[in-house]
Tab-separated table of C-alpha atoms in Angstrom:
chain	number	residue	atom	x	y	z
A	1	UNK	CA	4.761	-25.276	37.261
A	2	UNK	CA	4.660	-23.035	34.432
A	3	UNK	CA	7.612	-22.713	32.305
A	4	UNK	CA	9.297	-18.972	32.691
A	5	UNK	CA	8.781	-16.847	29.392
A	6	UNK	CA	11.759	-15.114	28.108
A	7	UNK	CA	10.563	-11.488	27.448
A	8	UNK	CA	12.830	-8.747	26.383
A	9	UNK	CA	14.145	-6.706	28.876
A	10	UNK	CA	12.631	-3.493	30.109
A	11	UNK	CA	11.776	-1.602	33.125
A	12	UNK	CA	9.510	-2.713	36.349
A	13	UNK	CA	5.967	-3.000	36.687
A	14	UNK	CA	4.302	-0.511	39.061
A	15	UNK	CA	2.040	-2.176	41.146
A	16	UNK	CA	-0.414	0.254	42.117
A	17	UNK	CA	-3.819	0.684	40.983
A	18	UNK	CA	-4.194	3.943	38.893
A	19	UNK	CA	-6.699	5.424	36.804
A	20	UNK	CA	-6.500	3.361	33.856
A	21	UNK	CA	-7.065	-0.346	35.816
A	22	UNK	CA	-10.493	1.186	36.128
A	23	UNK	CA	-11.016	1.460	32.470
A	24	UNK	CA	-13.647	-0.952	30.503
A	25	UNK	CA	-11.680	-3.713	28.794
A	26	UNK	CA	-12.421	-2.725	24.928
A	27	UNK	CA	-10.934	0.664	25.795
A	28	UNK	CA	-7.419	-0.920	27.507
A	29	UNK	CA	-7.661	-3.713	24.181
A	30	UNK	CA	-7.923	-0.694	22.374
A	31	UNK	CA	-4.810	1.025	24.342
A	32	UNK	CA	-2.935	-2.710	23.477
A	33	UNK	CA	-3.360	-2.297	19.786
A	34	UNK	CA	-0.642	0.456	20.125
A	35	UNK	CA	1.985	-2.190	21.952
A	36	UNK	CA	3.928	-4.791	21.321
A	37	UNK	CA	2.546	-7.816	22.395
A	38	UNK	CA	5.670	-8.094	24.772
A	39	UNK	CA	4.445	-5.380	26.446
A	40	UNK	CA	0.782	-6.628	26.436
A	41	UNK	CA	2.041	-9.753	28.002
A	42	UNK	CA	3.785	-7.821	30.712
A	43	UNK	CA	0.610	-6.325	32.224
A	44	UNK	CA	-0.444	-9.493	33.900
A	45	UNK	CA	1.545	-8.961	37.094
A	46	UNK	CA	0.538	-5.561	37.747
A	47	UNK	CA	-2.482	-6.863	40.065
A	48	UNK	CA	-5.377	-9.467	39.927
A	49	UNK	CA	-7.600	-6.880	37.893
A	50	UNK	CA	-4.814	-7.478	34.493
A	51	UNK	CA	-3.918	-10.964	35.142
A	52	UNK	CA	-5.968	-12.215	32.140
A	53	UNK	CA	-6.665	-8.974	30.213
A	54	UNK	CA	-3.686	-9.308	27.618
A	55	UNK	CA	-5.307	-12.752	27.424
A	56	UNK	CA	-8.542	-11.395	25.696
A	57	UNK	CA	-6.722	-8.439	23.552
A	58	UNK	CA	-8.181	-8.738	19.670
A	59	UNK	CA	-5.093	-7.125	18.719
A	60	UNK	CA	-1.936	-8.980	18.213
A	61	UNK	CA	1.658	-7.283	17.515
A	62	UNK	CA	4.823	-9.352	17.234
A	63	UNK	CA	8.389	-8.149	16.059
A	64	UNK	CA	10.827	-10.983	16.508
A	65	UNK	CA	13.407	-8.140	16.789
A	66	UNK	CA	12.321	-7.695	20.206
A	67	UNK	CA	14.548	-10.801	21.132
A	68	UNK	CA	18.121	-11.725	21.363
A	69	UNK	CA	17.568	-15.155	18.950
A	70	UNK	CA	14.755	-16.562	16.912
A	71	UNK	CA	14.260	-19.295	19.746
A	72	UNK	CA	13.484	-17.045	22.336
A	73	UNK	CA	10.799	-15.765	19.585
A	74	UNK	CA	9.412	-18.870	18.886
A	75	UNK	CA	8.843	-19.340	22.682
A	76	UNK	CA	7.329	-16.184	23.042
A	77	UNK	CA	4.787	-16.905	20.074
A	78	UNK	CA	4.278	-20.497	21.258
A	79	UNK	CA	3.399	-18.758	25.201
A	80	UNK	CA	0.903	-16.072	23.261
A	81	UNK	CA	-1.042	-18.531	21.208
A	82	UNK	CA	-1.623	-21.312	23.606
A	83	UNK	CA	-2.393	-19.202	27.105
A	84	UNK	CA	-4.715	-16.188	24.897
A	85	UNK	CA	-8.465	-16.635	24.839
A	86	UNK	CA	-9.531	-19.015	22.024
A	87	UNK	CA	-13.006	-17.861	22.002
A	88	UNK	CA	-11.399	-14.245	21.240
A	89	UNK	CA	-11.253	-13.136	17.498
A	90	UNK	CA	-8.412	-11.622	16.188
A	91	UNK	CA	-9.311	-7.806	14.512
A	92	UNK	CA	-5.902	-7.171	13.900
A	93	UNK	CA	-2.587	-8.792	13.386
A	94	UNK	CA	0.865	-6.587	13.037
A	95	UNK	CA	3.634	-8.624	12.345
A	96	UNK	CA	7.506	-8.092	11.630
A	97	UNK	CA	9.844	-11.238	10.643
A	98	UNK	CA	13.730	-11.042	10.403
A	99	UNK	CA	14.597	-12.573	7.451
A	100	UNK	CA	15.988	-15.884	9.545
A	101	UNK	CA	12.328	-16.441	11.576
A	102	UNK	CA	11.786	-20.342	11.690
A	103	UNK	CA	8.977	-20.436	8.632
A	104	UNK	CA	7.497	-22.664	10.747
A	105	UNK	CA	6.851	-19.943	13.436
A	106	UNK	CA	5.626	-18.210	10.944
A	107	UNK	CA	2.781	-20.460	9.784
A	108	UNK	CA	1.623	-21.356	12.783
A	109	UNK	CA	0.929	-17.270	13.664
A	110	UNK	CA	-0.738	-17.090	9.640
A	111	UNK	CA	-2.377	-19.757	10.798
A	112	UNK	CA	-3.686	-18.682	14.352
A	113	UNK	CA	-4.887	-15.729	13.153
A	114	UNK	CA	-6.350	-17.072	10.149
A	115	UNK	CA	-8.733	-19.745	12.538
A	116	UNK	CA	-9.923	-16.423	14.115
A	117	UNK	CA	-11.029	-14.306	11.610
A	118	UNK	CA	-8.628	-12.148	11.001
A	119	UNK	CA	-10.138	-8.843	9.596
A	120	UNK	CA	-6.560	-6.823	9.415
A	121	UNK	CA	-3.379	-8.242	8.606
A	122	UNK	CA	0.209	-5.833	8.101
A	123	UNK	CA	2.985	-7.941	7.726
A	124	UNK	CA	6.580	-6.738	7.619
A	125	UNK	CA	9.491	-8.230	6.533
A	126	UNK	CA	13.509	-7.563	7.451
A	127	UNK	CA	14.945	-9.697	4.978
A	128	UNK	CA	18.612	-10.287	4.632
A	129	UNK	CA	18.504	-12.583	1.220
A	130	UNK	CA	16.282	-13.607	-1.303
A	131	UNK	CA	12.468	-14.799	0.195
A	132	UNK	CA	9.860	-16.473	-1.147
A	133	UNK	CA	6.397	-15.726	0.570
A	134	UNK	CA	4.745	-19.126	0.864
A	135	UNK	CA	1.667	-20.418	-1.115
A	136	UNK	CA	-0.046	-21.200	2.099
A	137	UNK	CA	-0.293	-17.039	3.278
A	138	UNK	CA	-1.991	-16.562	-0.012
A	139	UNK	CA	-4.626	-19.142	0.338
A	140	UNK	CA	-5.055	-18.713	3.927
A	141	UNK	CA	-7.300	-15.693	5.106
A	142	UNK	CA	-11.408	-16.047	4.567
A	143	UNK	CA	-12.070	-13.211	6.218
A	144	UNK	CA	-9.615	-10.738	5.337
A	145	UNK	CA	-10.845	-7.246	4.892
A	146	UNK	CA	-7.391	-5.404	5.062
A	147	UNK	CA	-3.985	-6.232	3.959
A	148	UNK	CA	0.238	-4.652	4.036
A	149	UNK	CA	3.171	-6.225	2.801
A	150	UNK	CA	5.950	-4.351	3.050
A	151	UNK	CA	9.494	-4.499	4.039
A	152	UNK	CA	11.686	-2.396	6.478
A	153	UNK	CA	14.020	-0.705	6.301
A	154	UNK	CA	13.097	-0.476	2.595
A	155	UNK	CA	16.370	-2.062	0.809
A	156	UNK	CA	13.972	-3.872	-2.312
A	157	UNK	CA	15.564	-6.714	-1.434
A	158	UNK	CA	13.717	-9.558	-4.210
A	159	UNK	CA	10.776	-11.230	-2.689
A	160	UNK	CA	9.302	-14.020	-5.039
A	161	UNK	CA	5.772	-14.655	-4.903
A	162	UNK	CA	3.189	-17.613	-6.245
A	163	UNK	CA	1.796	-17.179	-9.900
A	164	UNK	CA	-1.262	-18.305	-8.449
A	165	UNK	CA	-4.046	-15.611	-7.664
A	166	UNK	CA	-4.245	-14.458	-4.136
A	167	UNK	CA	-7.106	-15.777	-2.571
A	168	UNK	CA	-9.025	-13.534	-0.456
A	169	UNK	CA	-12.762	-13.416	-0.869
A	170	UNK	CA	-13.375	-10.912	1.665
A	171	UNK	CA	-10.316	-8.347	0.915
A	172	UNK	CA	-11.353	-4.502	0.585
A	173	UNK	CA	-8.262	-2.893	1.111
A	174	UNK	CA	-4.428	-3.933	-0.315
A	175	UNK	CA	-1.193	-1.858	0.186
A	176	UNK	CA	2.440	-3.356	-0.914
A	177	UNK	CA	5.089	-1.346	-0.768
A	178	UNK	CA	9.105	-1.808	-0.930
A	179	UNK	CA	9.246	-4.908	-2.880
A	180	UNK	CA	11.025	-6.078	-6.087
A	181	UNK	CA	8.417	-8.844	-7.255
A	182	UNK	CA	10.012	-11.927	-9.257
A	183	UNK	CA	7.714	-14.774	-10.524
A	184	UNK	CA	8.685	-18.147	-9.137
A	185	UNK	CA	8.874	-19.176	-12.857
A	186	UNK	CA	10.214	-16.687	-15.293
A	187	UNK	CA	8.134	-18.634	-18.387
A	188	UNK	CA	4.766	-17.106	-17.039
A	189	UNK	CA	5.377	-13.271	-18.139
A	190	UNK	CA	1.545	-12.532	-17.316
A	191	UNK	CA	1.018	-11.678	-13.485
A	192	UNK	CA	-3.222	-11.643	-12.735
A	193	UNK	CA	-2.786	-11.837	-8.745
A	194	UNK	CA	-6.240	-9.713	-7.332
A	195	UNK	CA	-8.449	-11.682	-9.260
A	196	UNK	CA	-9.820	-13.755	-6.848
A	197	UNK	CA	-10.028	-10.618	-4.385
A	198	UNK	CA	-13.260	-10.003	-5.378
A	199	UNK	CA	-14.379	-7.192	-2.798
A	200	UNK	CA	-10.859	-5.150	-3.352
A	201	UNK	CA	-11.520	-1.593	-3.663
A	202	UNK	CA	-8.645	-0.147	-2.482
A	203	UNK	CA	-5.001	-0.871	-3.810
A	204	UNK	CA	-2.105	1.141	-2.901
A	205	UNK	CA	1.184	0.222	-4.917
A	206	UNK	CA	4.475	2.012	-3.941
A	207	UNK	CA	7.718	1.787	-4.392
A	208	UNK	CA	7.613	-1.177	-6.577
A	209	UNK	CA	9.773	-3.393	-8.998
A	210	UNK	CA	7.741	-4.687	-11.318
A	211	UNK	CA	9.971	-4.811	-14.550
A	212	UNK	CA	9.668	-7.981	-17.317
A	213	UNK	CA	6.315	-8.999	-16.338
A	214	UNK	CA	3.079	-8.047	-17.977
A	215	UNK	CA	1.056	-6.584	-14.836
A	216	UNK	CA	-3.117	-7.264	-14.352
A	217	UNK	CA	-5.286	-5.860	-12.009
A	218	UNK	CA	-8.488	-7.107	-12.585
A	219	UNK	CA	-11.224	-6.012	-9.528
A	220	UNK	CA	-14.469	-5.057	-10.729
A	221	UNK	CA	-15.344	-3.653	-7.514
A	222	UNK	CA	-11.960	-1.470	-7.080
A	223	UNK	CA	-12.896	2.472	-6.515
A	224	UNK	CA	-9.300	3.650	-5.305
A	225	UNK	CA	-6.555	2.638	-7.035
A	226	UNK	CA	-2.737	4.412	-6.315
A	227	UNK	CA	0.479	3.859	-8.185
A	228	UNK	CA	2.922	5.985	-6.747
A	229	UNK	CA	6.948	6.004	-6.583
A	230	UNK	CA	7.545	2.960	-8.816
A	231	UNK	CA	11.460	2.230	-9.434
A	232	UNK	CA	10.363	-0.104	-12.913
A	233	UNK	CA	7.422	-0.666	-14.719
A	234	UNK	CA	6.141	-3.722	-16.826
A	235	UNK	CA	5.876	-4.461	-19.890
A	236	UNK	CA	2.185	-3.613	-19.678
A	237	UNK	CA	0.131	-2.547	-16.812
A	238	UNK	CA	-3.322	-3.641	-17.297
A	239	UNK	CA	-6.186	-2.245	-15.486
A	240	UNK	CA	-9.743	-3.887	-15.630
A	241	UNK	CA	-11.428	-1.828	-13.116
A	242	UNK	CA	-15.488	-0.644	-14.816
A	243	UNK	CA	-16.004	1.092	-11.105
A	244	UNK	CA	-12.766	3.140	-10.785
A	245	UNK	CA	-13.365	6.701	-9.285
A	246	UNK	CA	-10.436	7.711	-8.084
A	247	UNK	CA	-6.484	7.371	-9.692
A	248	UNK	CA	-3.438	8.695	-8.262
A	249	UNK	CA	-0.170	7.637	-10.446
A	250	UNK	CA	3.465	8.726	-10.635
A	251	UNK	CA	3.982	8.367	-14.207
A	252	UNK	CA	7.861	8.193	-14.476
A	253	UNK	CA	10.628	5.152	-13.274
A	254	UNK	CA	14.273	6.467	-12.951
A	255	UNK	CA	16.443	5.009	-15.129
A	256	UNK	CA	18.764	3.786	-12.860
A	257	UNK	CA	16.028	0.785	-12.616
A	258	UNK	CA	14.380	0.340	-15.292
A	259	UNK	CA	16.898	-2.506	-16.512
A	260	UNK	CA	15.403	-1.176	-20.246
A	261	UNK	CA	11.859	-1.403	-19.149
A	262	UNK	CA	9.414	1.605	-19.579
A	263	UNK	CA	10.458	4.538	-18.316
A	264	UNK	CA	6.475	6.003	-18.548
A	265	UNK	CA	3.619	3.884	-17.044
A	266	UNK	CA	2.291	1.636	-19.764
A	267	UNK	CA	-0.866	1.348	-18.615
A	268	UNK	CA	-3.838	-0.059	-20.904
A	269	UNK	CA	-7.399	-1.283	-20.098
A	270	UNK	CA	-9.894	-3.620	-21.643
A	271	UNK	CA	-13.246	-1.448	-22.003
A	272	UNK	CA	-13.167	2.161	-20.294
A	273	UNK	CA	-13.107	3.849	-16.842
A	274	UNK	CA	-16.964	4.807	-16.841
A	275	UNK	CA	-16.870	5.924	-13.768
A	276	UNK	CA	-13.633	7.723	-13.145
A	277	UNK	CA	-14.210	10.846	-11.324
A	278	UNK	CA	-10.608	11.919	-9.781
A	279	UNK	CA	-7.182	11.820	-11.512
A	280	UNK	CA	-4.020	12.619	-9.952
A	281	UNK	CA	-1.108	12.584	-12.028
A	282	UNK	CA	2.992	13.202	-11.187
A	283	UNK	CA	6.622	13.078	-12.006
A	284	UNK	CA	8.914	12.284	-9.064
A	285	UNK	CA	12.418	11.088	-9.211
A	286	UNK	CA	14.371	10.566	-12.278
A	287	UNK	CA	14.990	12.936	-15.325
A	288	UNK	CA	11.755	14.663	-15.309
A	289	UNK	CA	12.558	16.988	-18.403
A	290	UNK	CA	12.750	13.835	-20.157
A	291	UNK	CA	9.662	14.842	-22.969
A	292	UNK	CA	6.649	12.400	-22.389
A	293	UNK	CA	4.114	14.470	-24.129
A	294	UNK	CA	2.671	12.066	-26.586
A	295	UNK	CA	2.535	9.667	-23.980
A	296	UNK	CA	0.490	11.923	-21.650
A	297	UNK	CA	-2.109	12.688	-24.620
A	298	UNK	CA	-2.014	8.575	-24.916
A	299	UNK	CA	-2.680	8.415	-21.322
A	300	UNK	CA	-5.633	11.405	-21.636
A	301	UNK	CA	-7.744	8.835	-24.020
A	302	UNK	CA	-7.428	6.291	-21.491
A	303	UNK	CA	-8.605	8.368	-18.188
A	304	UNK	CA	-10.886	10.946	-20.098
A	305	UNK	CA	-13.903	10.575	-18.330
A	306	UNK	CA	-12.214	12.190	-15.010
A	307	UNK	CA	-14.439	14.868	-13.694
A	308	UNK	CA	-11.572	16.265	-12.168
A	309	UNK	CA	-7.585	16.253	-13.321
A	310	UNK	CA	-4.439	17.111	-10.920
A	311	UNK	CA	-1.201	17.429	-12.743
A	312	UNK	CA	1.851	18.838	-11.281
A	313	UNK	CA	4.077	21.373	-12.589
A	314	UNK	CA	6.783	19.173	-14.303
A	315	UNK	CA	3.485	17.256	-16.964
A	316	UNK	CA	2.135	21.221	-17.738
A	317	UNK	CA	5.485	21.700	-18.718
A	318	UNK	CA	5.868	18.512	-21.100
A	319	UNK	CA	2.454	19.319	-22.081
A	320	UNK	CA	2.896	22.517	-22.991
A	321	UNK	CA	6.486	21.786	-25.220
A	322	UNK	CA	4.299	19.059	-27.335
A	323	UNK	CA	3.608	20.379	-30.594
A	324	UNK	CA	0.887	17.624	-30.410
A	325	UNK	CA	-1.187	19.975	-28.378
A	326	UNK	CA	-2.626	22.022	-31.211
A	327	UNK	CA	-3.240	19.172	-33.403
A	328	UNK	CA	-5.012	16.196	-31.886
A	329	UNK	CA	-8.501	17.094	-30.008
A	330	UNK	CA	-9.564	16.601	-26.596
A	331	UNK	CA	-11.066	13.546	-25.331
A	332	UNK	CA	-12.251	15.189	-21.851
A	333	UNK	CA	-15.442	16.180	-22.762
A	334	UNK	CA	-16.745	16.586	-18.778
A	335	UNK	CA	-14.118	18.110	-16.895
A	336	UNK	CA	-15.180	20.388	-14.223
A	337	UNK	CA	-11.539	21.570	-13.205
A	338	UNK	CA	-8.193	21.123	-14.076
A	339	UNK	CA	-5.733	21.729	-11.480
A	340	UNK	CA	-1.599	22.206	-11.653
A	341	UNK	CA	-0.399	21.639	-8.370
A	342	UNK	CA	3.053	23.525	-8.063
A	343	UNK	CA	4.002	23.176	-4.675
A	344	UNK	CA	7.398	21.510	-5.143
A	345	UNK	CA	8.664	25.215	-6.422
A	346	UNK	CA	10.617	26.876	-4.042
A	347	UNK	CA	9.365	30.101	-2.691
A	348	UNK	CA	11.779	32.117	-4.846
A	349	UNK	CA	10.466	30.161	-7.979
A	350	UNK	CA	7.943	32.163	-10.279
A	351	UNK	CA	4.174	30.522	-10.138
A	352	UNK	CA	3.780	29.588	-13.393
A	353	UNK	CA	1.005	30.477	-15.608
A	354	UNK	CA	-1.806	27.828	-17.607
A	355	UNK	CA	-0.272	28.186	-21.353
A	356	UNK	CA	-3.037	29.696	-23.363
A	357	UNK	CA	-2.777	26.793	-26.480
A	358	UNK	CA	-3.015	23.905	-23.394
A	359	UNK	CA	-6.248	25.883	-21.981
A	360	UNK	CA	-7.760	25.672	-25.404
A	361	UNK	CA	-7.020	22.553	-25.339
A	362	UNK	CA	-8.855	21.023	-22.407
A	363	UNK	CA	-11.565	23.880	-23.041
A	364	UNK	CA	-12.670	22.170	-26.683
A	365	UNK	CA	-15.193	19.747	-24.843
A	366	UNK	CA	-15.384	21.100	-21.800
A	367	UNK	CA	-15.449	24.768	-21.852
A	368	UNK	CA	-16.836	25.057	-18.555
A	369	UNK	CA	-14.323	23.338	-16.988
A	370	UNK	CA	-12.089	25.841	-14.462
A	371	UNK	CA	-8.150	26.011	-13.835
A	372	UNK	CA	-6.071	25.861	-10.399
A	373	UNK	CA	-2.758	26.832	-9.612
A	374	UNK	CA	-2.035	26.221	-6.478
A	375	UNK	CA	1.066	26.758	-4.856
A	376	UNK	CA	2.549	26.961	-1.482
A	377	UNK	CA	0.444	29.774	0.420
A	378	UNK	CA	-1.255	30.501	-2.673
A	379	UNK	CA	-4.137	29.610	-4.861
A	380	UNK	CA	-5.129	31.187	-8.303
A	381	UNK	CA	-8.701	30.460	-9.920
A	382	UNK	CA	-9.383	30.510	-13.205
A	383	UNK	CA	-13.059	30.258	-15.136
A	384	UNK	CA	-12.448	28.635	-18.171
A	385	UNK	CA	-12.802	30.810	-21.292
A	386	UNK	CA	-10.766	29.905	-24.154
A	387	UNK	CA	-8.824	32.378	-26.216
């Protein structure tokens, strides 16, 4: 006889046939990628139609804070991969740990999903110390196409990860947010971790501690790449990305974390962005008067072959109080529109106005190019015709 699963408690099954039993399979699988596989497992005694439907589900969603005790968990995992459909492949995996899941539970999911061809992996963490994410997660996933690492409730508690470079041949698309990376060994300063993801285009980094390391991305098929609410920067944050097109960056840390790091993005690049077509620049957090504008006309040689620029109210103002502005020339010499995005005033804020010298300024090699303010419920256009 088999063994009784634990499952958390909740609620009865109704038993009678309804509307959605009549459904195709890939549109109920498609329903289950919304649940909990708890839930999923659950709709095997509502009749002979769903006794084996969970079974076949592509989508697989476990949260071991669904159950009382990590045993219970491991049970419920162990009941999910041996009774589910082998010939099945996995599309997409969603998994949460407590900090105290059995590792070994752990591998063995990395694992299952891994020997079915994962395509989409989010993977959250509720640490309550200091983790290390094993080598073996890195190295494990052939055909990955989509990847999250996160934790939750974002408290940045230190997750240590492998020098090595993260193996993933077939990853497109890479998010991490909420964690405080620390190298295993503090002697290797230089951190190169995408360069084996070969096929990355996308990477999304937020909310990131990256201080006392020197920083690589290297993807030379990356088109997106997004930097945004960083608590520290590194030493140096090195991009070599030839197909870039589109950049969105936060450009300030607060200083309550910098632990003396930079408090601007110090980002460099070997060779030029070519293809850079979109720029989105910002200042959140922090002391934003803090004066940054020779480090924004540093940052302008770096991204000048944007198309288009947004910058928010806070850099026009740091632009505008640089006496550099009249004295160094433009290095935009294609920009089709420059846009100040001032939606974070309040309504009883005055819109501001483009200062005349920083028009001039971006008009010198591109005097085409046309201004935006855009506010909340309002948008000004400007043609761009220097004075």
């Amino acid at each position: 006889m088999e063994k009784k699963m634990n499952l958390p408690r909740d609620g009865g099954a109704n038993m009678e046939e309804d509307k959605i039993s009549n459904l195709p399979d890939d549109i109920i699988h498609r329903i289950f990628s919304f649940l909990d596989m708890t839930y999923i497992v659950r709709t095997c005694i509502l009749s002979p139609r769903w006794k084996n439907t969970w079974a076949s589900t592509p989508y697989i969603n476990l949260n071991s804070g669904m159950f009382k005790s990590n045993h219970e968990f491991k049970e419920f995992v162990k009941h999910v991969l041996t009774h589910r459909n082998n010939r099945i492949e996995v599309l997409e995996a969603e998994l949460r740990f407590d900090g105290q899941t059995d590792q070994r539970c752990v591998e063995d999911i990395v694992n299952y999903a891994n020997l079915h061809n994962a395509r989409k992996v989010t993977m959250i963490w509720f640490p309550k110390f200091i983790h290390e994410l094993p080598q073996y997660f890195f190295s494990s996933f052939r055909t990955l196409n989509h990847l999250t690492l996160g934790e939750d409730p974002p408290s940045l508690r230190i997750i240590y990860l492998p020098e090595s470079a993260w193996d993933f041949p077939a990853l497109e698309t890479l998010t991490l947010s909420y964690i405080c990376l620390r190298l295993c060994d503090p002697r290797n300063k230089s951190v190169d971790l995408f360069s084996k993801c070969v096929n990355l285009k996308d990477l999304t980094l937020r909310k990131l501690v990256l201080d006392k390391v020197i920083f690589n991305v290297c993807a030379p098929q990356l088109l997106n790449l997004t930097i945004t609410d960083c608590l520290s920067f590194p030493e140096v944050f090195n991009v070599v990305a030839p197909q870039l097109k589109n950049l969105t960056t936060s450009l300030n840390a607060p200083y309550n974390y910098t632990h003396g790091g930079p408090l601007f993005l110090p980002l460099s690049t070997y060779g030029s962005f070519n293809s850079l077509e979109n720029v989105n620049l910002s200042f959140v957090g922090g002391k934003k008067e803090q004066r940054h504008g020779s480090q924004l006309l540093n940052l302008f040689q770096i991204i000048c072959k944007a198309k288009f620029l947004n910058l928010d109210v806070d850099i026009m103002n740091n632009l505008s109080n640089s006496c550099l502005l009249n004295q160094l020339s433009c290095p935009f010499n294609n920009l089709k529109c420059l846009k100040i995005n001032a939606k974070s005033l309040k309504q009883n804020e005055h819109i501001p106005t483009i200062p005349v010298q920083m028009k001039n300024y971006f008009l010198q090699n591109s005097p085409s190019a046309t201004f935006i303010v855009e506010s909340t419920g309002a948008t000004e256009e400007i043609k761009g015709a220097g004075t």
